[in-house]
């Protein structure tokens, strides 16, 4: 009985010691920010902020102190323990509350933070998908939502396939797969905007066909490609005997139609 009681008291004591924090030891502050258990006076004098109940077992005036932002000249960082600063960073003394092991963690001088990846708009995503077919042969009437047919794609087949792959929309079944049908459809049916050619950008669908007259000669509209930029470069399946590629149409005898379709 005595042995059992002794064991119980011993385990309770161990648990109490384990749960207790240490002065100048680590703690978790507001919003999960790394902090240090120090006196409230030291915390506020050093520009920090503290919260209660995060330093158990210590006197009431010892609380979890954090300083999420610290700066020296152009170097900006946050206060944390030196061993938690991480690679590609260094520490600056005298900017944080608490012991010498709790310092301002900043990127090393000369190191450049990684640039965020640019977010692609829908047209750019469709263009990127179409570019996966670079080098595939042109094949008249070629292409479906599933991929090339007859060994390749034609101009509108390539664009419609890319739209299907990116958006899940089947222009083949909607009757918009043919170049003239795509260009001459209303915005309501297209569900995409028609934008003046002068405002073109990468990912827009650009069309060719004489006067691009949907009323009197829609059949004259015969080619479509995807703009690679806001100039004259496009990605397309041009004609029989060629492969899917980049073309520059600046000096073509046939000019682009007045509008592009913006996905």
Coordinates of N, CA, C and O in Angstrom, one line a residue, residues 137-254:
X137 N 2.0 17.5 -86.0 CA 1.6 17.9 -87.3 C 0.2 18.5 -87.4 O -0.7 18.2 -86.7
X138 N 0.1 19.4 -88.4 CA -1.2 20.0 -88.7 C -2.0 18.9 -89.4 O -1.5 18.2 -90.3
X139 N -3.3 18.7 -89.1 CA -4.1 17.8 -89.8 C -5.5 18.5 -89.9 O -6.1 18.8 -88.9
X140 N -6.0 18.7 -91.1 CA -7.2 19.3 -91.3 C -8.4 18.6 -90.6 O -8.5 17.4 -90.7
X141 N -9.2 19.3 -89.9 CA -10.3 18.8 -89.1 C -9.8 17.9 -87.9 O -10.6 17.2 -87.3
X142 N -8.6 18.0 -87.6 CA -8.0 17.2 -86.5 C -8.3 17.8 -85.1 O -8.3 19.0 -85.0
X143 N -8.5 16.9 -84.2 CA -8.7 17.4 -82.8 C -10.0 17.1 -82.2 O -11.0 17.1 -82.9
X144 N -10.0 16.7 -80.9 CA -11.2 16.5 -80.2 C -10.9 16.9 -78.7 O -9.8 17.2 -78.4
X145 N -11.9 16.7 -77.8 CA -11.7 17.0 -76.4 C -10.6 16.1 -75.9 O -9.9 16.4 -74.9
X146 N -10.5 14.9 -76.4 CA -9.6 13.9 -75.9 C -8.2 14.0 -76.5 O -7.2 13.5 -75.9
X147 N -8.0 14.8 -77.6 CA -6.7 14.9 -78.1 C -6.7 15.0 -79.6 O -7.7 15.3 -80.3
X148 N -5.5 14.7 -80.2 CA -5.4 14.8 -81.7 C -6.2 13.7 -82.4 O -6.4 12.6 -81.8
X149 N -6.6 13.9 -83.6 CA -7.3 12.9 -84.4 C -6.6 13.0 -85.8 O -6.2 14.0 -86.2
X150 N -6.5 11.8 -86.4 CA -5.8 11.8 -87.7 C -4.4 12.1 -87.6 O -3.7 12.5 -88.6
X151 N -3.8 12.0 -86.4 CA -2.4 12.3 -86.2 C -2.1 13.7 -85.9 O -0.9 14.1 -85.7
X152 N -3.1 14.6 -85.7 CA -2.8 16.0 -85.4 C -4.0 16.8 -85.1 O -5.1 16.3 -84.8
X153 N -3.8 18.2 -85.2 CA -4.8 19.1 -85.0 C -4.9 20.1 -86.2 O -3.8 20.4 -86.8
X154 N -6.0 20.7 -86.4 CA -6.1 21.9 -87.2 C -6.1 23.1 -86.3 O -6.1 22.9 -85.0
X155 N -6.2 24.3 -86.8 CA -6.1 25.5 -86.0 C -7.2 25.6 -84.9 O -6.8 25.8 -83.7
X156 N -8.4 25.5 -85.2 CA -9.5 25.6 -84.2 C -9.6 24.3 -83.4 O -10.0 24.4 -82.2
X157 N -9.2 23.2 -83.9 CA -9.1 22.0 -83.1 C -8.2 22.1 -82.0 O -8.4 21.6 -80.9
X158 N -7.0 22.7 -82.2 CA -6.0 22.9 -81.2 C -6.6 23.8 -80.1 O -6.5 23.4 -78.9
X159 N -7.2 24.9 -80.5 CA -7.7 25.8 -79.5 C -8.8 25.2 -78.7 O -8.9 25.3 -77.4
X160 N -9.7 24.5 -79.4 CA -10.9 23.9 -78.7 C -10.4 22.8 -77.8 O -11.0 22.6 -76.7
X161 N -9.4 22.0 -78.2 CA -8.9 21.0 -77.3 C -8.3 21.6 -76.0 O -8.6 21.1 -74.9
X162 N -7.5 22.7 -76.1 CA -6.9 23.3 -75.0 C -8.0 23.9 -74.0 O -7.9 23.7 -72.8
X163 N -9.1 24.5 -74.6 CA -10.2 25.0 -73.8 C -10.8 23.8 -73.0 O -11.1 23.9 -71.8
X164 N -11.0 22.7 -73.7 CA -11.7 21.6 -73.1 C -10.8 21.0 -71.9 O -11.3 20.7 -70.9
X165 N -9.5 20.9 -72.2 CA -8.6 20.4 -71.2 C -8.5 21.3 -69.9 O -8.4 20.8 -68.8
X166 N -8.6 22.6 -70.1 CA -8.4 23.5 -69.0 C -9.7 23.7 -68.2 O -9.8 23.8 -67.0
X167 N -10.8 23.9 -69.0 CA -12.1 24.2 -68.4 C -13.1 23.1 -68.3 O -14.1 23.2 -67.6
X168 N -12.9 22.1 -69.1 CA -13.9 21.0 -69.2 C -15.0 21.3 -70.1 O -15.9 20.5 -70.3
X169 N -15.0 22.4 -70.7 CA -16.0 22.8 -71.7 C -15.8 22.3 -73.1 O -14.7 22.4 -73.6
X170 N -16.8 21.6 -73.7 CA -16.6 21.0 -75.0 C -17.2 21.8 -76.1 O -18.4 21.8 -76.4
X171 N -16.3 22.6 -76.7 CA -16.7 23.5 -77.8 C -17.1 22.7 -79.0 O -17.8 23.1 -79.9
X172 N -16.5 21.5 -79.1 CA -16.9 20.6 -80.3 C -18.4 20.3 -80.3 O -19.0 20.4 -81.3
X173 N -18.9 19.9 -79.1 CA -20.3 19.6 -79.0 C -21.2 20.8 -79.0 O -22.4 20.7 -79.4
X174 N -20.7 21.9 -78.7 CA -21.5 23.2 -78.6 C -21.6 23.9 -80.0 O -22.2 24.9 -80.1
X175 N -20.9 23.3 -81.0 CA -21.0 23.9 -82.3 C -20.1 25.1 -82.5 O -20.3 26.0 -83.3
X176 N -19.1 25.2 -81.6 CA -18.2 26.4 -81.7 C -16.7 26.0 -82.0 O -15.8 26.8 -81.9
X177 N -16.6 24.8 -82.5 CA -15.2 24.3 -82.8 C -14.7 24.9 -84.1 O -13.5 25.1 -84.2
X178 N -15.6 25.2 -85.1 CA -15.1 25.7 -86.4 C -14.7 27.2 -86.2 O -15.4 27.9 -85.5
X179 N -13.7 27.6 -86.9 CA -13.2 29.0 -86.7 C -14.2 30.1 -86.8 O -14.4 30.9 -86.0
X180 N -15.0 30.0 -87.9 CA -16.0 31.0 -88.2 C -17.1 31.0 -87.1 O -17.6 32.0 -86.7
X181 N -17.4 29.8 -86.7 CA -18.5 29.7 -85.7 C -18.0 30.3 -84.3 O -18.8 31.0 -83.6
X182 N -16.8 30.1 -84.0 CA -16.2 30.7 -82.8 C -16.2 32.2 -82.8 O -16.6 32.9 -81.9
X183 N -15.7 32.7 -84.0 CA -15.5 34.2 -84.1 C -16.9 34.9 -84.2 O -17.1 36.0 -83.6
X184 N -17.8 34.3 -84.9 CA -19.1 35.0 -85.2 C -20.2 34.8 -84.1 O -21.2 35.4 -84.1
X185 N -19.9 33.9 -83.2 CA -20.9 33.6 -82.1 C -21.1 34.8 -81.2 O -20.1 35.6 -81.0
X186 N -22.2 35.0 -80.6 CA -22.5 36.1 -79.7 C -21.7 35.8 -78.4 O -21.4 34.7 -78.1
X187 N -21.5 36.9 -77.7 CA -20.8 36.7 -76.4 C -21.6 35.9 -75.4 O -21.1 35.1 -74.6
X188 N -22.9 35.9 -75.6 CA -23.8 35.1 -74.7 C -23.6 33.7 -75.0 O -23.5 32.9 -74.0
X189 N -23.5 33.3 -76.3 CA -23.2 31.9 -76.6 C -21.8 31.5 -76.3 O -21.5 30.4 -75.8
X190 N -20.9 32.4 -76.6 CA -19.5 32.1 -76.3 C -19.2 31.9 -74.8 O -18.4 31.1 -74.4
X191 N -19.8 32.8 -74.1 CA -19.6 32.9 -72.6 C -18.2 33.5 -72.4 O -17.6 33.3 -71.3
X192 N -17.6 34.1 -73.4 CA -16.3 34.8 -73.3 C -16.5 36.2 -73.9 O -17.4 36.4 -74.7
X193 N -15.6 37.1 -73.6 CA -15.6 38.5 -74.1 C -14.9 38.6 -75.4 O -13.9 38.0 -75.7
X194 N -15.5 39.5 -76.3 CA -14.8 39.9 -77.5 C -14.1 41.3 -77.2 O -14.8 42.2 -76.8
X195 N -12.8 41.3 -77.4 CA -12.0 42.5 -77.1 C -11.4 43.1 -78.3 O -10.9 42.3 -79.2
X196 N -11.3 44.4 -78.5 CA -10.6 44.9 -79.7 C -9.2 44.4 -79.8 O -8.5 44.2 -78.9
X197 N -8.8 44.1 -81.1 CA -7.5 43.6 -81.4 C -6.4 44.5 -80.8 O -5.4 43.9 -80.3
X198 N -6.6 45.8 -80.7 CA -5.6 46.7 -80.2 C -5.3 46.4 -78.7 O -4.3 46.8 -78.2
X199 N -6.2 45.7 -78.0 CA -6.1 45.5 -76.6 C -5.7 44.0 -76.3 O -5.8 43.5 -75.2
X200 N -5.2 43.3 -77.3 CA -4.9 41.9 -77.2 C -3.8 41.7 -76.2 O -3.0 42.5 -75.8
X201 N -3.8 40.4 -75.6 CA -2.8 40.0 -74.7 C -2.5 38.5 -74.8 O -3.3 37.8 -75.5
X202 N -1.5 38.0 -74.2 CA -1.2 36.6 -74.2 C -2.4 35.8 -73.8 O -3.0 36.1 -72.7
X203 N -2.7 34.7 -74.5 CA -3.8 33.8 -74.2 C -5.1 34.2 -75.0 O -6.0 33.3 -75.0
X204 N -5.2 35.3 -75.6 CA -6.4 35.7 -76.4 C -6.4 34.9 -77.7 O -5.3 34.6 -78.2
X205 N -7.6 34.5 -78.2 CA -7.7 33.9 -79.5 C -7.7 34.9 -80.6 O -8.6 35.8 -80.5
X206 N -6.8 34.9 -81.5 CA -6.8 35.8 -82.6 C -7.2 35.2 -83.9 O -6.8 34.0 -84.2
X207 N -8.0 35.9 -84.8 CA -8.6 35.3 -85.9 C -8.1 36.0 -87.2 O -7.7 37.2 -87.2
X208 N -8.2 35.3 -88.4 CA -7.9 35.8 -89.7 C -8.9 35.4 -90.7 O -9.5 34.3 -90.6
X209 N -9.2 36.3 -91.7 CA -10.2 35.9 -92.7 C -10.7 37.1 -93.5 O -11.8 37.5 -93.3
X210 N -9.8 37.7 -94.3 CA -10.3 38.8 -95.2 C -10.8 39.9 -94.4 O -10.1 40.5 -93.5
X211 N -12.1 40.3 -94.7 CA -12.7 41.4 -94.0 C -13.4 40.9 -92.7 O -14.0 41.7 -91.9
X212 N -13.3 39.6 -92.4 CA -13.9 39.1 -91.1 C -15.3 39.5 -91.0 O -15.8 39.9 -90.0
X213 N -16.1 39.3 -92.1 CA -17.4 39.7 -92.2 C -18.4 38.5 -91.8 O -18.7 37.7 -92.7
X214 N -18.9 38.6 -90.6 CA -19.7 37.5 -90.1 C -21.1 37.5 -90.8 O -21.7 36.5 -90.9
X215 N -21.5 38.7 -91.3 CA -22.9 38.8 -91.9 C -22.9 38.3 -93.3 O -23.8 37.5 -93.7
X216 N -21.9 38.8 -94.1 CA -22.0 38.5 -95.5 C -21.0 37.4 -96.0 O -21.2 36.8 -97.0
X217 N -20.0 37.1 -95.2 CA -19.0 36.1 -95.7 C -18.3 35.4 -94.5 O -17.1 35.5 -94.3
X218 N -19.1 34.8 -93.6 CA -18.5 34.1 -92.4 C -17.5 33.0 -92.8 O -16.6 32.8 -92.1
X219 N -17.8 32.4 -94.0 CA -16.9 31.3 -94.4 C -15.5 31.8 -94.7 O -14.5 31.0 -94.8
X220 N -15.3 33.1 -94.9 CA -14.0 33.7 -95.2 C -13.1 33.7 -94.0 O -11.8 33.8 -94.1
X221 N -13.6 33.5 -92.8 CA -12.9 33.5 -91.5 C -12.3 32.1 -91.4 O -13.0 31.1 -91.1
X222 N -11.0 31.9 -91.6 CA -10.4 30.6 -91.8 C -9.3 30.2 -90.8 O -8.9 29.0 -90.8
X223 N -8.8 31.1 -90.0 CA -7.7 30.7 -89.1 C -7.8 31.3 -87.7 O -8.3 32.4 -87.6
X224 N -7.3 30.6 -86.7 CA -7.3 31.1 -85.4 C -6.0 30.6 -84.7 O -5.5 29.5 -85.0
X225 N -5.5 31.4 -83.8 CA -4.3 31.1 -83.0 C -4.4 31.7 -81.7 O -5.4 32.4 -81.4
X226 N -3.5 31.4 -80.8 CA -3.5 32.0 -79.5 C -2.3 33.0 -79.3 O -1.2 32.6 -79.6
X227 N -2.6 34.2 -78.9 CA -1.6 35.2 -78.7 C -0.5 34.8 -77.7 O -0.9 34.3 -76.6
X228 N 0.7 35.0 -78.0 CA 1.8 34.7 -77.1 C 2.2 36.0 -76.3 O 2.9 35.9 -75.3
X229 N 1.8 37.1 -76.8 CA 2.1 38.4 -76.2 C 1.1 39.4 -76.6 O 0.1 39.1 -77.2
X230 N 1.4 40.7 -76.4 CA 0.5 41.8 -76.9 C 1.0 42.4 -78.2 O 0.6 43.5 -78.6
X231 N 1.9 41.6 -78.9 CA 2.4 42.1 -80.2 C 1.8 41.3 -81.3 O 0.6 41.3 -81.5
X232 N 2.7 40.5 -82.0 CA 2.3 39.8 -83.2 C 2.7 38.3 -83.2 O 2.7 37.7 -84.3
X233 N 3.1 37.8 -82.1 CA 3.4 36.4 -82.0 C 2.3 35.6 -81.5 O 1.6 36.0 -80.6
X234 N 2.0 34.5 -82.2 CA 1.0 33.6 -81.8 C 1.4 32.2 -81.9 O 2.4 31.8 -82.6
X235 N 0.7 31.3 -81.2 CA 1.0 29.9 -81.2 C -0.2 29.2 -81.9 O -1.4 29.5 -81.6
X236 N 0.1 28.4 -82.9 CA -1.0 27.9 -83.8 C -0.6 26.7 -84.6 O 0.5 26.3 -84.7
X237 N -1.7 26.1 -85.1 CA -1.5 25.0 -86.1 C -1.9 25.7 -87.4 O -3.0 26.0 -87.7
X238 N -0.9 26.0 -88.2 CA -1.0 26.9 -89.4 C -1.7 26.3 -90.6 O -2.7 26.8 -91.0
X239 N -1.1 25.3 -91.2 CA -1.6 24.8 -92.4 C -1.0 23.4 -92.7 O 0.0 23.0 -92.0
X240 N -1.5 22.7 -93.7 CA -1.0 21.4 -94.1 C 0.4 21.5 -94.4 O 0.9 22.4 -95.1
X241 N 1.2 20.5 -93.9 CA 2.6 20.5 -94.2 C 3.5 21.1 -93.1 O 4.7 21.1 -93.2
X242 N 2.8 21.8 -92.1 CA 3.5 22.4 -91.0 C 3.3 21.7 -89.7 O 2.4 20.8 -89.6
X243 N 4.0 22.0 -88.7 CA 3.8 21.5 -87.4 C 3.4 22.6 -86.4 O 3.6 23.8 -86.7
X244 N 2.7 22.3 -85.4 CA 2.2 23.3 -84.4 C 3.4 24.1 -83.9 O 4.4 23.5 -83.4
X245 N 3.3 25.4 -83.9 CA 4.5 26.2 -83.6 C 4.1 27.7 -83.3 O 3.0 28.0 -83.3
X246 N 5.2 28.5 -83.1 CA 5.0 29.9 -83.0 C 5.2 30.5 -84.3 O 6.0 30.2 -85.1
X247 N 4.3 31.6 -84.6 CA 4.4 32.3 -85.9 C 4.3 33.8 -85.5 O 3.6 34.2 -84.6
X248 N 5.0 34.6 -86.3 CA 4.8 36.1 -86.2 C 4.1 36.6 -87.4 O 4.5 36.3 -88.6
X249 N 2.9 37.3 -87.2 CA 2.1 37.6 -88.3 C 2.1 39.1 -88.6 O 1.3 39.7 -89.4
X250 N 3.1 39.8 -88.1 CA 3.2 41.3 -88.3 C 3.2 41.7 -89.8 O 2.6 42.6 -90.2
X251 N 3.9 40.9 -90.6 CA 4.1 41.3 -92.0 C 3.2 40.4 -92.9 O 3.5 40.4 -94.1
X252 N 2.3 39.7 -92.4 CA 1.4 38.9 -93.3 C 0.6 39.9 -94.1 O 0.2 41.0 -93.7
X253 N 0.3 39.5 -95.3 CA -0.6 40.3 -96.2 C -2.0 40.3 -95.7 O -2.7 41.3 -95.9
X254 N -2.4 39.3 -95.0 CA -3.7 39.3 -94.4 C -3.7 39.7 -92.9 O -2.9 39.2 -92.1

